[in-house]
Coordinates of C-alpha atoms in Angstrom, one line a residue:
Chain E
X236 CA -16.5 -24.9 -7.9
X237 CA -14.8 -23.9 -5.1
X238 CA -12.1 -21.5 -4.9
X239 CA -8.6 -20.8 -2.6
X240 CA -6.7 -17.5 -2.6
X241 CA -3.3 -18.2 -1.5
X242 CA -2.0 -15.3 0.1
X243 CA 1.2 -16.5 2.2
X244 CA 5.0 -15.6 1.5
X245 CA 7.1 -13.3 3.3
X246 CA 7.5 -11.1 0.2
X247 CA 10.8 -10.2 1.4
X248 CA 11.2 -8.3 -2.3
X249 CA 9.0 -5.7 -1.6
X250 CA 10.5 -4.9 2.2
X251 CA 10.5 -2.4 3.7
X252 CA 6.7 -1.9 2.3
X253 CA 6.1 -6.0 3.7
X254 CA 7.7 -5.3 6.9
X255 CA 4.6 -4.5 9.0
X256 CA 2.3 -5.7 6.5
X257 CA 1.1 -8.6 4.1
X258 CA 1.9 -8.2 0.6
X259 CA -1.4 -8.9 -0.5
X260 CA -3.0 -6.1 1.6
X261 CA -1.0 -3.5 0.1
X262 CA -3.0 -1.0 -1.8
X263 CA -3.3 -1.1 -5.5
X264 CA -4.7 1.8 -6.9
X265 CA -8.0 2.0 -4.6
X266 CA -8.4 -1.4 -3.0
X267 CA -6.2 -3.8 -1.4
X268 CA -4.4 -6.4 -3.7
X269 CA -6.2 -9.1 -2.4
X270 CA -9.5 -7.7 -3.7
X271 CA -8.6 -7.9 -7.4
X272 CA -8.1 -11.9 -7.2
X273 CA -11.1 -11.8 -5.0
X274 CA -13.5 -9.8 -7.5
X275 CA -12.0 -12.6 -10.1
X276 CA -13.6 -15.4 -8.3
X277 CA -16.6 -14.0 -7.0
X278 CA -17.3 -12.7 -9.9
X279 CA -17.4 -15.9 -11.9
X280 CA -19.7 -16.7 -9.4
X281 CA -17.5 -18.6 -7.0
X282 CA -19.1 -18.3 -3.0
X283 CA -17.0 -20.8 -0.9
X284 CA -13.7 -19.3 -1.0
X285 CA -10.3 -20.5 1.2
X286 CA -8.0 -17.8 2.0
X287 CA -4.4 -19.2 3.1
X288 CA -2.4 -16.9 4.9
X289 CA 0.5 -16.4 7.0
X290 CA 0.6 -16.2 10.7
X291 CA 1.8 -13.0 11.0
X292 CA -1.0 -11.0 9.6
X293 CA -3.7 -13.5 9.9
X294 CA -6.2 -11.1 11.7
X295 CA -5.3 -8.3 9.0
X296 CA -7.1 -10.6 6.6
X297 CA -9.8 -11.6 9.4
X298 CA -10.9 -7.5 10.0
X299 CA -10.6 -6.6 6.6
X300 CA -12.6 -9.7 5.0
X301 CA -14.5 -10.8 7.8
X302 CA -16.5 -13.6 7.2
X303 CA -17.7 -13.2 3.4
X304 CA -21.5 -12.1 4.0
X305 CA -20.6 -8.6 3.2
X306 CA -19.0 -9.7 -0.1
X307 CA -22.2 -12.4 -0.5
X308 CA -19.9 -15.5 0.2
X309 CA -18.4 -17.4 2.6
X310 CA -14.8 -17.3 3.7
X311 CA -12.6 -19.9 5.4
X312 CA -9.0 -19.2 6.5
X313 CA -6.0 -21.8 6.9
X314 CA -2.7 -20.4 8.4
X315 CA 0.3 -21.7 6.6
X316 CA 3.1 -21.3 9.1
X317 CA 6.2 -21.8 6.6
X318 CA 5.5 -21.4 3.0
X319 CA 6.2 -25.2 1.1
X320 CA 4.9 -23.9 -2.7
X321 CA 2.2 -23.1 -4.6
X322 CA 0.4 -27.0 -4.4
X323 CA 0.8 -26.9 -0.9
X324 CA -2.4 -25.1 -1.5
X325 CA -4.4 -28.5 -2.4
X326 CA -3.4 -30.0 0.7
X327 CA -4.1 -27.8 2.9
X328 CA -7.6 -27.0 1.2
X329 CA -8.4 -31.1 1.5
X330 CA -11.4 -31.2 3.2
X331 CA -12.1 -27.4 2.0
X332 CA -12.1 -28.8 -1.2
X333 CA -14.4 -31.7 -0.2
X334 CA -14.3 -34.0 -3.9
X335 CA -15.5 -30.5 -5.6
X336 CA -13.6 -29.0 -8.3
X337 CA -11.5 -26.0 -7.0
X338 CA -10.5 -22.6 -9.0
X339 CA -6.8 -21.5 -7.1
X340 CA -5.6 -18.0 -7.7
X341 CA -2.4 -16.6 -6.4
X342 CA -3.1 -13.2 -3.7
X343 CA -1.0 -11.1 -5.6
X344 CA -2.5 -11.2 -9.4
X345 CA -4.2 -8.9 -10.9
X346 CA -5.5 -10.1 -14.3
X347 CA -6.9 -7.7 -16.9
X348 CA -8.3 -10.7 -18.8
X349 CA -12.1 -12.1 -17.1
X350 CA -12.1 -15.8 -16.7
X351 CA -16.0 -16.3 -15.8
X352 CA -16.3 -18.3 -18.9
X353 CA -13.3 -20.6 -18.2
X354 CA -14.7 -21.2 -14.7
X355 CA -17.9 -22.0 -15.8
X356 CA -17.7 -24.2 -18.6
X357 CA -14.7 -25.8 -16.9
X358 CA -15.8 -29.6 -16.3
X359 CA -12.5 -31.8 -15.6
X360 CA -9.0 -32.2 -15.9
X361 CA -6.8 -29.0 -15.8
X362 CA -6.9 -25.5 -17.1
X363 CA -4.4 -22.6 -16.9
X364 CA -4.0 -19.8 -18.5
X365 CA -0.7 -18.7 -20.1
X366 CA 0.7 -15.0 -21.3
X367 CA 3.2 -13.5 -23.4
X368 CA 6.2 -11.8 -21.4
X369 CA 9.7 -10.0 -22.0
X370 CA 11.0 -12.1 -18.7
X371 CA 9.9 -15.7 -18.9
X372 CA 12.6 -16.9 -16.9
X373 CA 10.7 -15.6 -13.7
X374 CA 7.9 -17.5 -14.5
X375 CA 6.7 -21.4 -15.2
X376 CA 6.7 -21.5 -18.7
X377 CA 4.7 -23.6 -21.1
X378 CA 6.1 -24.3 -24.6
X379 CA 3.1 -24.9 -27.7
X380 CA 3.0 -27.0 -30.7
X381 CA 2.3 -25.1 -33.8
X382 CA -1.5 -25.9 -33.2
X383 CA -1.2 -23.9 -29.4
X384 CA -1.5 -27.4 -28.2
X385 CA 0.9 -27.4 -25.0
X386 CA 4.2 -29.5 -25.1
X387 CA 6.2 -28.9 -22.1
X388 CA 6.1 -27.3 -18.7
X389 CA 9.2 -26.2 -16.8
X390 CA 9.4 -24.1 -13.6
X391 CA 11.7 -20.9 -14.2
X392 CA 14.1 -22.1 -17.2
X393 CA 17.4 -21.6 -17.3
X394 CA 17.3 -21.9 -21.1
X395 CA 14.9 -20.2 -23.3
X396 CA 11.8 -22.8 -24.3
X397 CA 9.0 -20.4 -24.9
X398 CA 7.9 -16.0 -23.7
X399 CA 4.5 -18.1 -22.0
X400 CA 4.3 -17.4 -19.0
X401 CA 1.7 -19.4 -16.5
X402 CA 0.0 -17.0 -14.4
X403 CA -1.5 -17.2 -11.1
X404 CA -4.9 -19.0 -12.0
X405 CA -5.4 -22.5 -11.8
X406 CA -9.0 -24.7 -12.5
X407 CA -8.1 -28.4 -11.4
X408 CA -10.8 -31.4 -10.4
X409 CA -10.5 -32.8 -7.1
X410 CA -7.7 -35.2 -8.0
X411 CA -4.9 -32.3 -7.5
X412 CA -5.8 -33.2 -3.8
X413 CA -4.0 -36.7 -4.5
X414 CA -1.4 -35.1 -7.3
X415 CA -0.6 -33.0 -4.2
X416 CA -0.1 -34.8 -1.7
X417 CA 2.1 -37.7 -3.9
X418 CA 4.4 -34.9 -4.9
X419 CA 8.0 -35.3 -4.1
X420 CA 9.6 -31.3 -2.6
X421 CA 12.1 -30.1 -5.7
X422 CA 15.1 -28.8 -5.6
X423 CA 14.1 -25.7 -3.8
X424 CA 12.6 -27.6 -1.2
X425 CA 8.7 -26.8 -2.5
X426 CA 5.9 -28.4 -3.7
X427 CA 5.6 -26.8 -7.3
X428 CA 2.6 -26.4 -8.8
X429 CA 4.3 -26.8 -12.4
X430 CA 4.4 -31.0 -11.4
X431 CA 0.7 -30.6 -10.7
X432 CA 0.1 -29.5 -14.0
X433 CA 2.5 -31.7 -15.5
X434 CA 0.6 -34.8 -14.3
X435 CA -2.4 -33.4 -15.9
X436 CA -0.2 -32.8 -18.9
X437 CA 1.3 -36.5 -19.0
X438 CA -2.7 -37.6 -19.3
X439 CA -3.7 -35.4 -21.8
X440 CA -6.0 -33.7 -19.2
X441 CA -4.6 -30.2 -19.1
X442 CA -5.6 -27.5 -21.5
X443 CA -3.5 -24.1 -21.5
X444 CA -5.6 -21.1 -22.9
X445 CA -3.5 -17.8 -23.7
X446 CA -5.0 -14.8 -22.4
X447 CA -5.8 -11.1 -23.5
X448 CA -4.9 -8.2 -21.7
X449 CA -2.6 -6.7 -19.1
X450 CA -1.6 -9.4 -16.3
X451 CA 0.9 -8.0 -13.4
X452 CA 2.2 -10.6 -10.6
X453 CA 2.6 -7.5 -7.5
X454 CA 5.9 -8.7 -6.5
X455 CA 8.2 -5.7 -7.2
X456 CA 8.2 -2.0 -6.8
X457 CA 7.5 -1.7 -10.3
X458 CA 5.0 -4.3 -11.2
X459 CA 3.0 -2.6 -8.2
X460 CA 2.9 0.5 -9.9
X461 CA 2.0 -0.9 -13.0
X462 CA -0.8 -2.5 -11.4
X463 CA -2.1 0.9 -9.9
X464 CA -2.0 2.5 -13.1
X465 CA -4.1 -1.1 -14.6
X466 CA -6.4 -1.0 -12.0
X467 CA -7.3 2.9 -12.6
X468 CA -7.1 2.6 -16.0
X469 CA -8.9 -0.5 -16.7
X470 CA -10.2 -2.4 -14.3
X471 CA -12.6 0.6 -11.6
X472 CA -15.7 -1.1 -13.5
X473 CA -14.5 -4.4 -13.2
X474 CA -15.6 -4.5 -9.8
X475 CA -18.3 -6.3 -8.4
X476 CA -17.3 -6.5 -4.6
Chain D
X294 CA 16.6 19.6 17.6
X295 CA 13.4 17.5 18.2
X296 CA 10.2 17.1 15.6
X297 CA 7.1 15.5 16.2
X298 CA 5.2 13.3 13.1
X299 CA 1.4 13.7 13.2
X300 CA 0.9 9.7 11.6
X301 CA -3.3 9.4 13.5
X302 CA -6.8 9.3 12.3
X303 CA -8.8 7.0 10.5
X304 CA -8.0 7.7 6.9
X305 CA -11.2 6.8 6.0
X306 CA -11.1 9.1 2.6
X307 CA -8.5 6.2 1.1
X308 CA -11.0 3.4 2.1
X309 CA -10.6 0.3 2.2
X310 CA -7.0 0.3 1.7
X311 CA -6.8 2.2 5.4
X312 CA -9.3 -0.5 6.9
X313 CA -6.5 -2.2 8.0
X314 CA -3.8 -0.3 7.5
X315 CA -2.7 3.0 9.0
X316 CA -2.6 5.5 6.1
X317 CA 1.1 6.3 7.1
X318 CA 1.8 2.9 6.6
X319 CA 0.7 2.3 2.9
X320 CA 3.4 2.5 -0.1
X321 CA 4.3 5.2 -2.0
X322 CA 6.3 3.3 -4.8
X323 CA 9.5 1.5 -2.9
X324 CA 9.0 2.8 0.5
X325 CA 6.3 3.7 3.5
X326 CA 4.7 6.9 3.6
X327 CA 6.1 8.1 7.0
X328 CA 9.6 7.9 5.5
X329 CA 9.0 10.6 3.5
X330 CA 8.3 12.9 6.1
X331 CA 10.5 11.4 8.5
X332 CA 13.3 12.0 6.2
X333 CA 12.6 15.4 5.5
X334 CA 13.5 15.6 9.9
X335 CA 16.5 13.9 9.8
X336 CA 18.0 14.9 6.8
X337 CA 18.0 18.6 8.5
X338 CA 19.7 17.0 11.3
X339 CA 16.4 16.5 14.1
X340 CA 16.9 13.0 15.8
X341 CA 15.2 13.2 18.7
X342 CA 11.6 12.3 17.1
X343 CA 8.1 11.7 18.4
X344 CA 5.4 9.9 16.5
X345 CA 1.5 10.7 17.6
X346 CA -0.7 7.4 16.2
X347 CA -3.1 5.0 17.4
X348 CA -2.6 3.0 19.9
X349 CA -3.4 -0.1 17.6
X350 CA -0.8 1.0 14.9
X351 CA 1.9 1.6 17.7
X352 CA 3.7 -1.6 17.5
X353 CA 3.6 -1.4 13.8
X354 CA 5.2 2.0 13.9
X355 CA 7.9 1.0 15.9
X356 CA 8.6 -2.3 14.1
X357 CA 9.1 -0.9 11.1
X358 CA 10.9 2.2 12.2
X359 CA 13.1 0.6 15.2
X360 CA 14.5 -1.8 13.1
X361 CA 15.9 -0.2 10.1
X362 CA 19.5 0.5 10.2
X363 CA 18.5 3.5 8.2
X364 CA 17.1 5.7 11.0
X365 CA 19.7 3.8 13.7
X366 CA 20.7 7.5 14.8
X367 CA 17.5 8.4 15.7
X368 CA 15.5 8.2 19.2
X369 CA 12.4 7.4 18.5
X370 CA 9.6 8.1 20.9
X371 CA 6.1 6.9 20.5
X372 CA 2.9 8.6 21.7
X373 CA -0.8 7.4 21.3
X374 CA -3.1 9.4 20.7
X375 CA -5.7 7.8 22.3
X376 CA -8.6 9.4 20.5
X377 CA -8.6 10.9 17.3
X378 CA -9.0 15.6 18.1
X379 CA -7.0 17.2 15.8
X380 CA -3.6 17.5 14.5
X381 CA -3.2 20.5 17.6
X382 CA -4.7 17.5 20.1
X383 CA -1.8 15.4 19.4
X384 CA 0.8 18.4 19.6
X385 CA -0.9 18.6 23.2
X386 CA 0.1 15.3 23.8
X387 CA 4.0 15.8 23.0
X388 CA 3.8 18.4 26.0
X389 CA 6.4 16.4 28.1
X390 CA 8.7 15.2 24.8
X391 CA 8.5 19.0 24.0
X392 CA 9.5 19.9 27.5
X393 CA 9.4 23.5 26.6
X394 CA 11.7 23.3 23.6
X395 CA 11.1 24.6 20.2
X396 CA 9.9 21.7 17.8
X397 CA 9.6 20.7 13.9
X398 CA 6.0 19.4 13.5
X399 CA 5.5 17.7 10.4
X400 CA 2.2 15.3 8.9
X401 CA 2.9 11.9 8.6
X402 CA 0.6 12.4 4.7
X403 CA 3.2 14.9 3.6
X404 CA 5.7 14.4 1.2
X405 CA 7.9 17.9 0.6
X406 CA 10.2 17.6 -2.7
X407 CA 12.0 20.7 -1.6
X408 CA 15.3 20.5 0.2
X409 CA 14.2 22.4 3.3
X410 CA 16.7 21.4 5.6
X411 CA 18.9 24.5 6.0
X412 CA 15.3 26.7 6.9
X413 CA 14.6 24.0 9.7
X414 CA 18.8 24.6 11.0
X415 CA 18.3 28.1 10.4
X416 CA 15.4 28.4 12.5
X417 CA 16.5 26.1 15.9
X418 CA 19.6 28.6 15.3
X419 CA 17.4 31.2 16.5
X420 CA 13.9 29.6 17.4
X421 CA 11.8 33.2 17.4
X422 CA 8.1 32.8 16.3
X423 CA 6.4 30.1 13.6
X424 CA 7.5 29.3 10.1
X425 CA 5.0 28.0 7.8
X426 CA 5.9 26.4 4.4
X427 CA 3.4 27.5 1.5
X428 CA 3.5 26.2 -2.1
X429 CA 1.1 27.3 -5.0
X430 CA -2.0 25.0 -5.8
X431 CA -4.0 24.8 -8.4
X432 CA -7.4 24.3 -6.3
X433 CA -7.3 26.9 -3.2
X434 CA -10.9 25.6 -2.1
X435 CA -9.1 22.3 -1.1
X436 CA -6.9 23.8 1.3
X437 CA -6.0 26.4 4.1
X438 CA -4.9 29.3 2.4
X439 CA -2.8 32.1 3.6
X440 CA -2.7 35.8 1.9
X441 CA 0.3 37.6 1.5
X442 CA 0.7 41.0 1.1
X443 CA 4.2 42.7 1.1
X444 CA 6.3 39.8 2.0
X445 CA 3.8 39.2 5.2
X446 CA 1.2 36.6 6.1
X447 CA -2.2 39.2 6.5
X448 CA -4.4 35.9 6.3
X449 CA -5.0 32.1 6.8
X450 CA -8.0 30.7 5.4
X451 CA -9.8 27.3 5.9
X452 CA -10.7 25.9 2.5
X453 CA -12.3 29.7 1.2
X454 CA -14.8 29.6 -1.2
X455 CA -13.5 32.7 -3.0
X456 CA -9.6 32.7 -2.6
X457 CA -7.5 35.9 -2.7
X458 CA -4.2 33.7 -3.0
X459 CA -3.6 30.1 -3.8
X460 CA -0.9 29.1 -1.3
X461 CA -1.3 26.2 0.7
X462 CA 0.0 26.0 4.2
X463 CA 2.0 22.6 3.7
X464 CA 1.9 20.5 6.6
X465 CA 5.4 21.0 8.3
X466 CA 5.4 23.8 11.0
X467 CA 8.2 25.2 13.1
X468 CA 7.5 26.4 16.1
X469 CA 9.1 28.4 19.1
X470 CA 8.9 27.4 22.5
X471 CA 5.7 29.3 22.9
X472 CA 3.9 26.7 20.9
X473 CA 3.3 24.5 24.2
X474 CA 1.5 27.1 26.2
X475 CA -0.6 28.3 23.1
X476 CA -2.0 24.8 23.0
X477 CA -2.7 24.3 26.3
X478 CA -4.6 27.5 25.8
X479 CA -6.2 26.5 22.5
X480 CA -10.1 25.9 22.2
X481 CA -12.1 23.6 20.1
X482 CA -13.0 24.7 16.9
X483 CA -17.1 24.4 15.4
X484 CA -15.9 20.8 14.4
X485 CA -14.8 19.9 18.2
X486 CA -10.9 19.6 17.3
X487 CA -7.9 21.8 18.7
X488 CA -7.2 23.4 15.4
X489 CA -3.5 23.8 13.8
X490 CA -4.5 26.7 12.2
X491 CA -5.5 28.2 15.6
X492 CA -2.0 27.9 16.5
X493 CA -0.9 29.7 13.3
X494 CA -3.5 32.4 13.7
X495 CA -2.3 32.8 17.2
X496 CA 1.3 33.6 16.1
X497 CA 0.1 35.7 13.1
X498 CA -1.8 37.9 15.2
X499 CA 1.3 38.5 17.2
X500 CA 3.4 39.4 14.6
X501 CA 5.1 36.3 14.6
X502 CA 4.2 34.2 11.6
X503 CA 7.3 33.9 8.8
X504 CA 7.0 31.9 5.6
X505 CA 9.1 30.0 3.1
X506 CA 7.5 29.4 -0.6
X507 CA 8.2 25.4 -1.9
X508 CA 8.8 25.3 -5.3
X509 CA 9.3 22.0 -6.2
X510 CA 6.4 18.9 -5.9
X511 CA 4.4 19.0 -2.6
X512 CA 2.0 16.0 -2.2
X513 CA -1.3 16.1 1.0
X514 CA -1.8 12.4 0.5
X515 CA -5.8 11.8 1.2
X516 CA -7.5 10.8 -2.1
X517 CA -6.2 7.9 -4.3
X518 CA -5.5 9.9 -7.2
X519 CA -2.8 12.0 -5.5
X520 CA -1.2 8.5 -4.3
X521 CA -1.6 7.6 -7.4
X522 CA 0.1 10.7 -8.3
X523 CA 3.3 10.1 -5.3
X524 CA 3.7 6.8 -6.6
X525 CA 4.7 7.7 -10.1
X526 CA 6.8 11.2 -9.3
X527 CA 9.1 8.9 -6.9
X528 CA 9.3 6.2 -9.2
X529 CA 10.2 8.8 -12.1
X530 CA 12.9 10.6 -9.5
X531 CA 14.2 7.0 -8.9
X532 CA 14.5 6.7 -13.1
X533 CA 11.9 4.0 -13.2
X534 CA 10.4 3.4 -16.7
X535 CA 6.1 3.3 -16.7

């Protein structure tokens, strides 16, 4: 299993914090965001590990992460000079990738919730991982049968389908690299990782596990501060980087 | 009125988030650290400003502080420190910004709750001595302490084991137009650094040292529990729910 850590954007939200510095290297509690995605991965035993990031802070992420030995893995790094969406990811991590099966997570979540098990058991097709939230509407939201069995997918919904959210945490095989690169842009202009899953979905291949515990997405003032207070709370012996 | 912000060293306390990142830089809830203190200039009115960092931070400094309409009215200057020698070792370095004025020194770490703007118009009124700014801690072995007996500074301690007060010297100093030839004077301390506190000393022994007591929230930002701490008492001042 391989694994990519998207950490691109302008993260013009959290300005004037992201002026002068990426999002994802913005401390929560103790560590830099990025290292709570990070510790998820390498902690399910991932060791190849893609960072994307923007060209503006690209040797931020080079000084602090270096080349992985120090975290016992090994780091490559794509520059994605205009964010195009989430399964932009896939394409960019083709030959990264190489046929394996890939684990992506998004720079900026911090999950309570430890998905070793999912990442090692995980075989083929799809699986993400959904949670219940006050403000689906943000989110890509999955709707369940009554047996939890997942019905529909829809990218930010303008009309009320479900409170599951999708978080930032996605196990595909290596035909996302295809899915990707066949998708057509939406009607924001970006390649949504919601039509990857949907493809999955359409075959029957994509399995949608809720999850326990807190989940923030760092992209306000005030989901960053509920992450500190997670991270000191819960997660200090989480940590294995 | 001119003030110099003290925004170098390594940070290396609040590892790893400062591996990267100049400890001034980092958040404190919606905004950047050196806001706080810059603020606490320019609301009293000082807009002719220098800030001591790194040379590698430099551009980032100026970045983010040029180009926010915000702080439009104030002209910025921006001075590397070179090497890291004390807070009194980048004073030094503000020698021809200072050009023999009185100055506002304030650390770039320091947030000050307290309205203190009428003390810092007060005092380039009539710029006669040092002011220091001292607010009641709970752990005096933390910080430099100064003793007060009737009304006067007798004292200022560096971290004392046994404290015989338990006010803090805050990090924002005003300082007469002496302060430039006291620190070209100055002399490292044990630990090789031109010493703040020697300048204090300095104007205590000459009778010159006033006070004023903060009594709202102070906050010396170098451990992750008291940014912890910053975080939520703006976000609570700013009426966000945790």
């Amino acid at each position: 299993m391989r694994g990519i850590i998207l950490a691109g954007g302008k993260a013009t939200r959290l300005n004037p914090l992201s002026k002068v510095t990426s999002k994802q290297l913005l401390p929560v509690y103790n560590r830099p965001m990025i290292y709570y995605p990070l510790n998820t991965l390498i902690r399910a035993g991932i060791k190849e590990i893609l960072i994307i990031v923007a060209p503006e802070r690209a040797g931020d992420f080079l000084n602090l992460l270096g080349s992985g030995k120090e975290f016992g893995c090994r780091f490559t790094y794509e520059i994605q000079d205009e964010p195009r969406g989430l399964a932009d990811a896939f394409i960019m991590g083709e030959n990264f990738i190489d046929n394996e099966n890939v684990a992506l997570i998004l720079g900026d979540n911090i999950f309570e919730y430890d998905p070793t098990h999912d990442i090692k058991l995980y075989n083929t097709g799809g699986k993400v991982f959904a949670k219940k939230v006050h403000d689906p509407e943000r989110f890509g939201v999955v709707k369940f049968d009554d047996n939890m069995k997942a019905q529909q997918i829809i990218e930010k919904p303008k009309e009320w389908i479900s409170d599951y959210a999708l978080t930032g945490l996605y196990l595909f095989d290596k035909r996302c690299v295809e899915v990707a690169k066949n998708l057509q842009p939406s009607a924001r202009g970006e390649l949504e990782i919601v039509d990857v899953m949907n493809w999955y979905l359409d075959k029957g291949e994509l399995e949608v596990a809720t999850i326990d515990g807190e989940w923030e997405d760092a992209g306000t003032f005030d989901s960053l501060l509920r992450a500190h207070n997670l991270s000191k709370d819960k997660l200090q012996d989480k940590f294995v980087i | 009125m001119k003030g110099i912000i003290i925004a170098g060293g390594r940070g290396s306390r609040l590892y790893p988030i400062t591996k990267v990142t100049n400890k001034h830089l980092l958040a404190v809830y919606d905004q950047p650290l050196i806001y706080y203190p810059l603020k606490t200039l320019s609301n009293a009115g000082v807009k002719d400003i220098a800030v001591v960092s790194d040379n590698k931070y430099i551009e980032q400094f100026k970045t983010l502080l040029t180009s926010n309409g915000a702080f439009k009215d104030i002209n910025f200057n921006f001075i590397d420190q070179k090497e890291a020698g004390g807070i009194a070792q980048a004073l030094g370095l503000c020698q021809e910004f200072g050009a023999n004025e009185p100055v506002a020194v304030i650390l770039g770490d320091n947030i000050i709750e307290e309205n203190v703007s009428s003390a810092i118009q007060d005092f380039f009124l009539n710029p006669n001595g040092a002011v220091v700014f001292l607010k009641s801690v709970a752990n005096p072995e933390r910080y430099e302490i100064a003793s007060i007996s009737n009304d006067k500074i007798t004292q200022i301690e560096q971290k004392p084991i046994s404290a015989q007060s338990n006010y803090a010297v805050t990090g924002l100093y005003l300082y007469d137009s002496q302060v430039w030839q006291i620190i070209s004077g100055l002399k490292p301390s044990v630990r090789g650094e031109l010493e703040i506190t020697d300048v204090n000393l300095y104007y205590l022994k000459k009778n010159f040292l006033q006070y004023q007591i903060l009594d709202k929230h102070w906050f010396d930002i170098d451990t992750f529990k008291i940014l912890l701490e910053a975080n939520i008492y703006i976000a609570k001042e700013k009426e966000v729910e945790i």
